[in-house]
PDB file of N, CA and C in Angstrom:
ATOM      1  N   MET A   1       3.870  -2.704  16.685  1.00 80.00           N
ATOM      2  CA  MET A   1       4.566  -2.294  15.179  1.00 80.00           C
ATOM      3  C   MET A   1       5.102  -3.361  14.493  1.00 80.00           C
ATOM      4  N   GLY A   2       4.974  -4.605  14.987  1.00 85.00           N
ATOM      5  CA  GLY A   2       5.272  -5.783  13.850  1.00 85.00           C
ATOM      6  C   GLY A   2       3.799  -6.024  12.999  1.00 85.00           C
ATOM      7  N   LYS A   3       2.752  -5.563  13.982  1.00 87.00           N
ATOM      8  CA  LYS A   3       1.158  -5.804  13.086  1.00 87.00           C
ATOM      9  C   LYS A   3       0.969  -4.987  12.143  1.00 87.00           C
ATOM     10  N   ALA A   4       1.581  -3.650  12.708  1.00 86.00           N
ATOM     11  CA  ALA A   4       1.504  -2.504  11.279  1.00 86.00           C
ATOM     12  C   ALA A   4       2.275  -2.672   9.817  1.00 86.00           C
ATOM     13  N   LEU A   5       3.533  -3.464  10.366  1.00 91.00           N
ATOM     14  CA  LEU A   5       4.255  -3.648   9.215  1.00 91.00           C
ATOM     15  C   LEU A   5       3.791  -4.886   8.341  1.00 91.00           C
ATOM     16  N   SER A   6       3.182  -5.984   9.512  1.00 93.00           N
ATOM     17  CA  SER A   6       2.554  -6.937   8.526  1.00 93.00           C
ATOM     18  C   SER A   6       1.470  -6.828   7.768  1.00 93.00           C
ATOM     19  N   ILE A   7       0.572  -5.602   8.164  1.00 93.00           N
ATOM     20  CA  ILE A   7      -0.265  -5.080   7.089  1.00 93.00           C
ATOM     21  C   ILE A   7       0.186  -3.916   5.992  1.00 93.00           C
ATOM     22  N   PHE A   8       0.789  -3.136   6.599  1.00 94.00           N
ATOM     23  CA  PHE A   8       1.594  -2.509   5.299  1.00 94.00           C
ATOM     24  C   PHE A   8       2.612  -2.883   4.291  1.00 94.00           C
ATOM     25  N   ILE A   9       3.140  -3.887   4.545  1.00 95.00           N
ATOM     26  CA  ILE A   9       4.040  -4.487   3.370  1.00 95.00           C
ATOM     27  C   ILE A   9       3.238  -5.232   2.367  1.00 95.00           C
ATOM     28  N   PRO A  10       2.271  -5.874   2.471  1.00 96.00           N
ATOM     29  CA  PRO A  10       1.483  -6.495   1.462  1.00 96.00           C
ATOM     30  C   PRO A  10       0.607  -5.504   0.734  1.00 96.00           C
ATOM     31  N   THR A  11      -0.165  -4.461   1.710  1.00 96.00           N
ATOM     32  CA  THR A  11      -0.779  -3.162   0.790  1.00 96.00           C
ATOM     33  C   THR A  11       0.045  -2.603   0.315  1.00 96.00           C
ATOM     34  N   PHE A  12       1.599  -2.331   0.549  1.00 97.00           N
ATOM     35  CA  PHE A  12       2.207  -1.573  -0.435  1.00 97.00           C
ATOM     36  C   PHE A  12       2.408  -2.690  -1.770  1.00 97.00           C
ATOM     37  N   VAL A  13       2.521  -3.803  -1.549  1.00 96.00           N
ATOM     38  CA  VAL A  13       2.796  -4.726  -2.981  1.00 96.00           C
ATOM     39  C   VAL A  13       1.529  -4.401  -4.111  1.00 96.00           C
ATOM     40  N   VAL A  14       0.448  -4.601  -3.173  1.00 96.00           N
ATOM     41  CA  VAL A  14      -0.729  -4.767  -3.890  1.00 96.00           C
ATOM     42  C   VAL A  14      -0.809  -3.250  -4.329  1.00 96.00           C
ATOM     43  N   VAL A  15      -0.907  -2.274  -3.557  1.00 97.00           N
ATOM     44  CA  VAL A  15      -1.288  -1.026  -4.599  1.00 97.00           C
ATOM     45  C   VAL A  15      -0.113  -0.708  -5.354  1.00 97.00           C
ATOM     46  N   LEU A  16       1.080  -0.943  -5.163  1.00 96.00           N
ATOM     47  CA  LEU A  16       2.145  -0.958  -6.330  1.00 96.00           C
ATOM     48  C   LEU A  16       1.531  -1.578  -7.628  1.00 96.00           C
ATOM     49  N   ILE A  17       1.084  -3.095  -7.408  1.00 96.00           N
ATOM     50  CA  ILE A  17       0.719  -3.622  -8.644  1.00 96.00           C
ATOM     51  C   ILE A  17      -0.261  -3.205  -9.236  1.00 96.00           C
ATOM     52  N   VAL A  18      -1.413  -2.597  -8.528  1.00 96.00           N
ATOM     53  CA  VAL A  18      -2.700  -2.153  -8.973  1.00 96.00           C
ATOM     54  C   VAL A  18      -2.497  -0.694  -9.387  1.00 96.00           C
ATOM     55  N   ASN A  19      -1.723   0.199  -9.024  1.00 96.00           N
ATOM     56  CA  ASN A  19      -1.227   1.224  -9.588  1.00 96.00           C
ATOM     57  C   ASN A  19      -0.324   1.170 -11.038  1.00 96.00           C
ATOM     58  N   GLN A  20       0.623   0.125 -11.046  1.00 96.00           N
ATOM     59  CA  GLN A  20       1.255  -0.457 -12.125  1.00 96.00           C
ATOM     60  C   GLN A  20       0.384  -0.842 -13.226  1.00 96.00           C
ATOM     61  N   MET A  21      -0.966  -1.504 -12.904  1.00 96.00           N
ATOM     62  CA  MET A  21      -1.729  -1.700 -13.747  1.00 96.00           C
ATOM     63  C   MET A  21      -2.091  -0.593 -14.828  1.00 96.00           C
ATOM     64  N   PHE A  22      -2.424   0.628 -14.231  1.00 95.00           N
ATOM     65  CA  PHE A  22      -3.024   1.895 -14.896  1.00 95.00           C
ATOM     66  C   PHE A  22      -1.764   2.079 -16.026  1.00 95.00           C
ATOM     67  N   TYR A  23      -0.813   1.946 -15.664  1.00 93.00           N
ATOM     68  CA  TYR A  23       0.130   2.498 -16.614  1.00 93.00           C
ATOM     69  C   TYR A  23       0.859   1.134 -17.465  1.00 93.00           C
ATOM     70  N   GLY A  24       0.294   0.404 -17.766  1.00 94.00           N
ATOM     71  CA  GLY A  24       0.738  -0.550 -18.676  1.00 94.00           C
ATOM     72  C   GLY A  24       1.576  -1.582 -18.254  1.00 94.00           C
ATOM     73  N   PHE A  25       1.760  -1.688 -16.727  1.00 95.00           N
ATOM     74  CA  PHE A  25       2.674  -2.954 -16.141  1.00 95.00           C
ATOM     75  C   PHE A  25       3.620  -2.261 -16.258  1.00 95.00           C
ATOM     76  N   CYS A  26       4.165  -1.263 -16.170  1.00 94.00           N
ATOM     77  CA  CYS A  26       5.528  -0.925 -16.648  1.00 94.00           C
ATOM     78  C   CYS A  26       6.567  -0.887 -15.421  1.00 94.00           C
ATOM     79  N   PHE A  27       7.214  -1.777 -15.040  1.00 94.00           N
ATOM     80  CA  PHE A  27       8.169  -2.095 -13.826  1.00 94.00           C
ATOM     81  C   PHE A  27       9.452  -1.697 -13.944  1.00 94.00           C
ATOM     82  N   LYS A  28       9.958  -1.029 -14.846  1.00 96.00           N
ATOM     83  CA  LYS A  28      11.053  -0.337 -15.233  1.00 96.00           C
ATOM     84  C   LYS A  28      11.430   0.406 -14.179  1.00 96.00           C
ATOM     85  N   SER A  29      12.739   0.568 -14.046  1.00 95.00           N
ATOM     86  CA  SER A  29      13.436   1.410 -12.945  1.00 95.00           C
ATOM     87  C   SER A  29      12.290   3.181 -12.723  1.00 95.00           C
ATOM     88  N   TYR A  30      12.667   3.635 -13.877  1.00 96.00           N
ATOM     89  CA  TYR A  30      12.160   5.085 -13.637  1.00 96.00           C
ATOM     90  C   TYR A  30      10.175   4.853 -13.624  1.00 96.00           C
ATOM     91  N   CYS A  31       9.739   3.736 -14.204  1.00 95.00           N
ATOM     92  CA  CYS A  31       8.450   4.066 -13.792  1.00 95.00           C
ATOM     93  C   CYS A  31       8.123   3.861 -12.326  1.00 95.00           C
ATOM     94  N   LEU A  32       8.831   2.764 -11.669  1.00 95.00           N
ATOM     95  CA  LEU A  32       8.772   2.615 -10.395  1.00 95.00           C
ATOM     96  C   LEU A  32       9.082   3.805  -9.665  1.00 95.00           C
ATOM     97  N   SER A  33      10.120   4.232 -10.004  1.00 96.00           N
ATOM     98  CA  SER A  33      10.510   5.440  -8.853  1.00 96.00           C
ATOM     99  C   SER A  33       9.587   6.543  -9.485  1.00 96.00           C
ATOM    100  N   ALA A  34       9.139   7.011 -10.187  1.00 95.00           N
ATOM    101  CA  ALA A  34       8.036   8.022 -10.419  1.00 95.00           C
ATOM    102  C   ALA A  34       6.561   7.696  -9.621  1.00 95.00           C
ATOM    103  N   ALA A  35       6.473   6.248  -9.670  1.00 96.00           N
ATOM    104  CA  ALA A  35       5.135   5.659  -8.725  1.00 96.00           C
ATOM    105  C   ALA A  35       5.240   5.737  -7.124  1.00 96.00           C
ATOM    106  N   PHE A  36       6.709   5.540  -6.938  1.00 96.00           N
ATOM    107  CA  PHE A  36       6.871   5.309  -5.383  1.00 96.00           C
ATOM    108  C   PHE A  36       6.604   6.325  -4.728  1.00 96.00           C
ATOM    109  N   PRO A  37       6.703   7.406  -4.564  1.00 96.00           N
ATOM    110  CA  PRO A  37       5.870   8.525  -3.502  1.00 96.00           C
ATOM    111  C   PRO A  37       4.408   8.402  -3.407  1.00 96.00           C
ATOM    112  N   LYS A  38       3.617   8.041  -4.650  1.00 96.00           N
ATOM    113  CA  LYS A  38       2.029   8.174  -4.818  1.00 96.00           C
ATOM    114  C   LYS A  38       1.841   6.818  -3.692  1.00 96.00           C
ATOM    115  N   VAL A  39       2.460   5.504  -4.122  1.00 97.00           N
ATOM    116  CA  VAL A  39       2.204   4.592  -3.411  1.00 97.00           C
ATOM    117  C   VAL A  39       2.395   4.132  -2.141  1.00 97.00           C
ATOM    118  N   VAL A  40       3.567   5.095  -1.580  1.00 97.00           N
ATOM    119  CA  VAL A  40       3.832   4.786  -0.506  1.00 97.00           C
ATOM    120  C   VAL A  40       2.604   5.585   0.581  1.00 97.00           C
ATOM    121  N   VAL A  41       2.175   6.844   0.360  1.00 97.00           N
ATOM    122  CA  VAL A  41       1.429   7.598   0.965  1.00 97.00           C
ATOM    123  C   VAL A  41      -0.064   6.883   0.741  1.00 97.00           C
ATOM    124  N   LEU A  42      -0.456   6.014  -0.511  1.00 97.00           N
ATOM    125  CA  LEU A  42      -1.715   5.297  -0.703  1.00 97.00           C
ATOM    126  C   LEU A  42      -1.586   4.196   0.396  1.00 97.00           C
ATOM    127  N   SER A  43      -0.401   3.618   0.250  1.00 97.00           N
ATOM    128  CA  SER A  43      -0.429   2.395   1.098  1.00 97.00           C
ATOM    129  C   SER A  43      -0.232   2.721   2.671  1.00 97.00           C
ATOM    130  N   ILE A  44       0.084   3.651   3.197  1.00 96.00           N
ATOM    131  CA  ILE A  44       0.143   4.266   4.205  1.00 96.00           C
ATOM    132  C   ILE A  44      -1.467   4.526   4.591  1.00 96.00           C
ATOM    133  N   LEU A  45      -1.973   5.333   3.833  1.00 96.00           N
ATOM    134  CA  LEU A  45      -3.708   5.295   4.215  1.00 96.00           C
ATOM    135  C   LEU A  45      -4.366   3.999   4.203  1.00 96.00           C
ATOM    136  N   VAL A  46      -4.189   3.121   3.363  1.00 96.00           N
ATOM    137  CA  VAL A  46      -5.010   2.065   3.474  1.00 96.00           C
ATOM    138  C   VAL A  46      -4.626   1.205   4.528  1.00 96.00           C
ATOM    139  N   SER A  47      -3.464   1.121   5.010  1.00 95.00           N
ATOM    140  CA  SER A  47      -3.059   0.403   6.052  1.00 95.00           C
ATOM    141  C   SER A  47      -3.449   0.696   7.521  1.00 95.00           C
ATOM    142  N   PHE A  48      -3.476   2.364   7.879  1.00 94.00           N
ATOM    143  CA  PHE A  48      -4.132   2.688   8.976  1.00 94.00           C
ATOM    144  C   PHE A  48      -5.366   2.335   8.797  1.00 94.00           C
ATOM    145  N   PHE A  49      -6.384   2.461   7.639  1.00 94.00           N
ATOM    146  CA  PHE A  49      -7.507   2.307   7.767  1.00 94.00           C
ATOM    147  C   PHE A  49      -7.732   0.576   8.270  1.00 94.00           C
ATOM    148  N   ILE A  50      -7.077  -0.245   7.288  1.00 93.00           N
ATOM    149  CA  ILE A  50      -7.291  -1.783   7.581  1.00 93.00           C
ATOM    150  C   ILE A  50      -6.913  -1.781   9.607  1.00 93.00           C
ATOM    151  N   PHE A  51      -5.415  -1.371   9.982  1.00 91.00           N
ATOM    152  CA  PHE A  51      -5.353  -1.526  10.963  1.00 91.00           C
ATOM    153  C   PHE A  51      -6.285  -0.988  12.111  1.00 91.00           C
ATOM    154  N   PHE A  52      -6.578   0.337  11.819  1.00 89.00           N
ATOM    155  CA  PHE A  52      -7.804   0.890  12.813  1.00 89.00           C
ATOM    156  C   PHE A  52      -9.305  -0.331  13.131  1.00 89.00           C
ATOM    157  N   VAL A  53      -9.541  -0.493  11.549  1.00 90.00           N
ATOM    158  CA  VAL A  53     -10.848  -1.357  11.513  1.00 90.00           C
ATOM    159  C   VAL A  53     -10.546  -2.801  11.987  1.00 90.00           C
ATOM    160  N   SER A  54      -9.592  -3.475  11.741  1.00 86.00           N
ATOM    161  CA  SER A  54      -9.239  -4.382  12.826  1.00 86.00           C
ATOM    162  C   SER A  54      -8.990  -4.705  14.196  1.00 86.00           C
ATOM    163  N   ASP A  55      -8.631  -3.455  14.785  1.00 76.00           N
ATOM    164  CA  ASP A  55      -8.466  -3.149  15.835  1.00 76.00           C
ATOM    165  C   ASP A  55      -9.345  -2.944  16.846  1.00 76.00           C
ATOM    166  N   SER A  56     -10.352  -1.868  16.149  1.00 74.00           N
ATOM    167  CA  SER A  56     -11.898  -1.743  16.846  1.00 74.00           C
ATOM    168  C   SER A  56     -12.674  -3.240  16.821  1.00 74.00           C
ATOM    169  N   SER A  57     -12.752  -4.158  15.752  1.00 71.00           N
ATOM    170  CA  SER A  57     -13.637  -5.103  15.597  1.00 71.00           C
ATOM    171  C   SER A  57     -12.952  -6.192  16.838  1.00 71.00           C
ATOM    172  N   ASN A  58     -11.451  -6.183  17.433  1.00 68.00           N
ATOM    173  CA  ASN A  58     -10.966  -7.129  17.930  1.00 68.00           C
ATOM    174  C   ASN A  58     -11.134  -6.833  19.145  1.00 68.00           C
ATOM    175  N   LYS A  59     -11.700  -5.549  19.678  1.00 68.00           N
ATOM    176  CA  LYS A  59     -12.165  -4.964  21.112  1.00 68.00           C
ATOM    177  C   LYS A  59     -13.902  -5.229  21.187  1.00 68.00           C
ATOM    178  N   GLU A  60     -14.191  -5.691  20.150  1.00 62.00           N
ATOM    179  CA  GLU A  60     -15.708  -5.555  20.326  1.00 62.00           C
ATOM    180  C   GLU A  60     -15.969  -7.083  21.036  1.00 62.00           C
TER     181      GLU A  60
END
């Protein structure tokens, strides 16, 4: 669980910043609240990919 969170939190921050780059770096509360659901879903997908790729490379 700790490894998954250590992957998810930086991924969430990076995806949030990249997402907001496309909306003029709007970090106001209404911009972030609109972006939050999409960013969470994308972060989960990217985190699972990173987790399983790193896990499979450790087994080899």
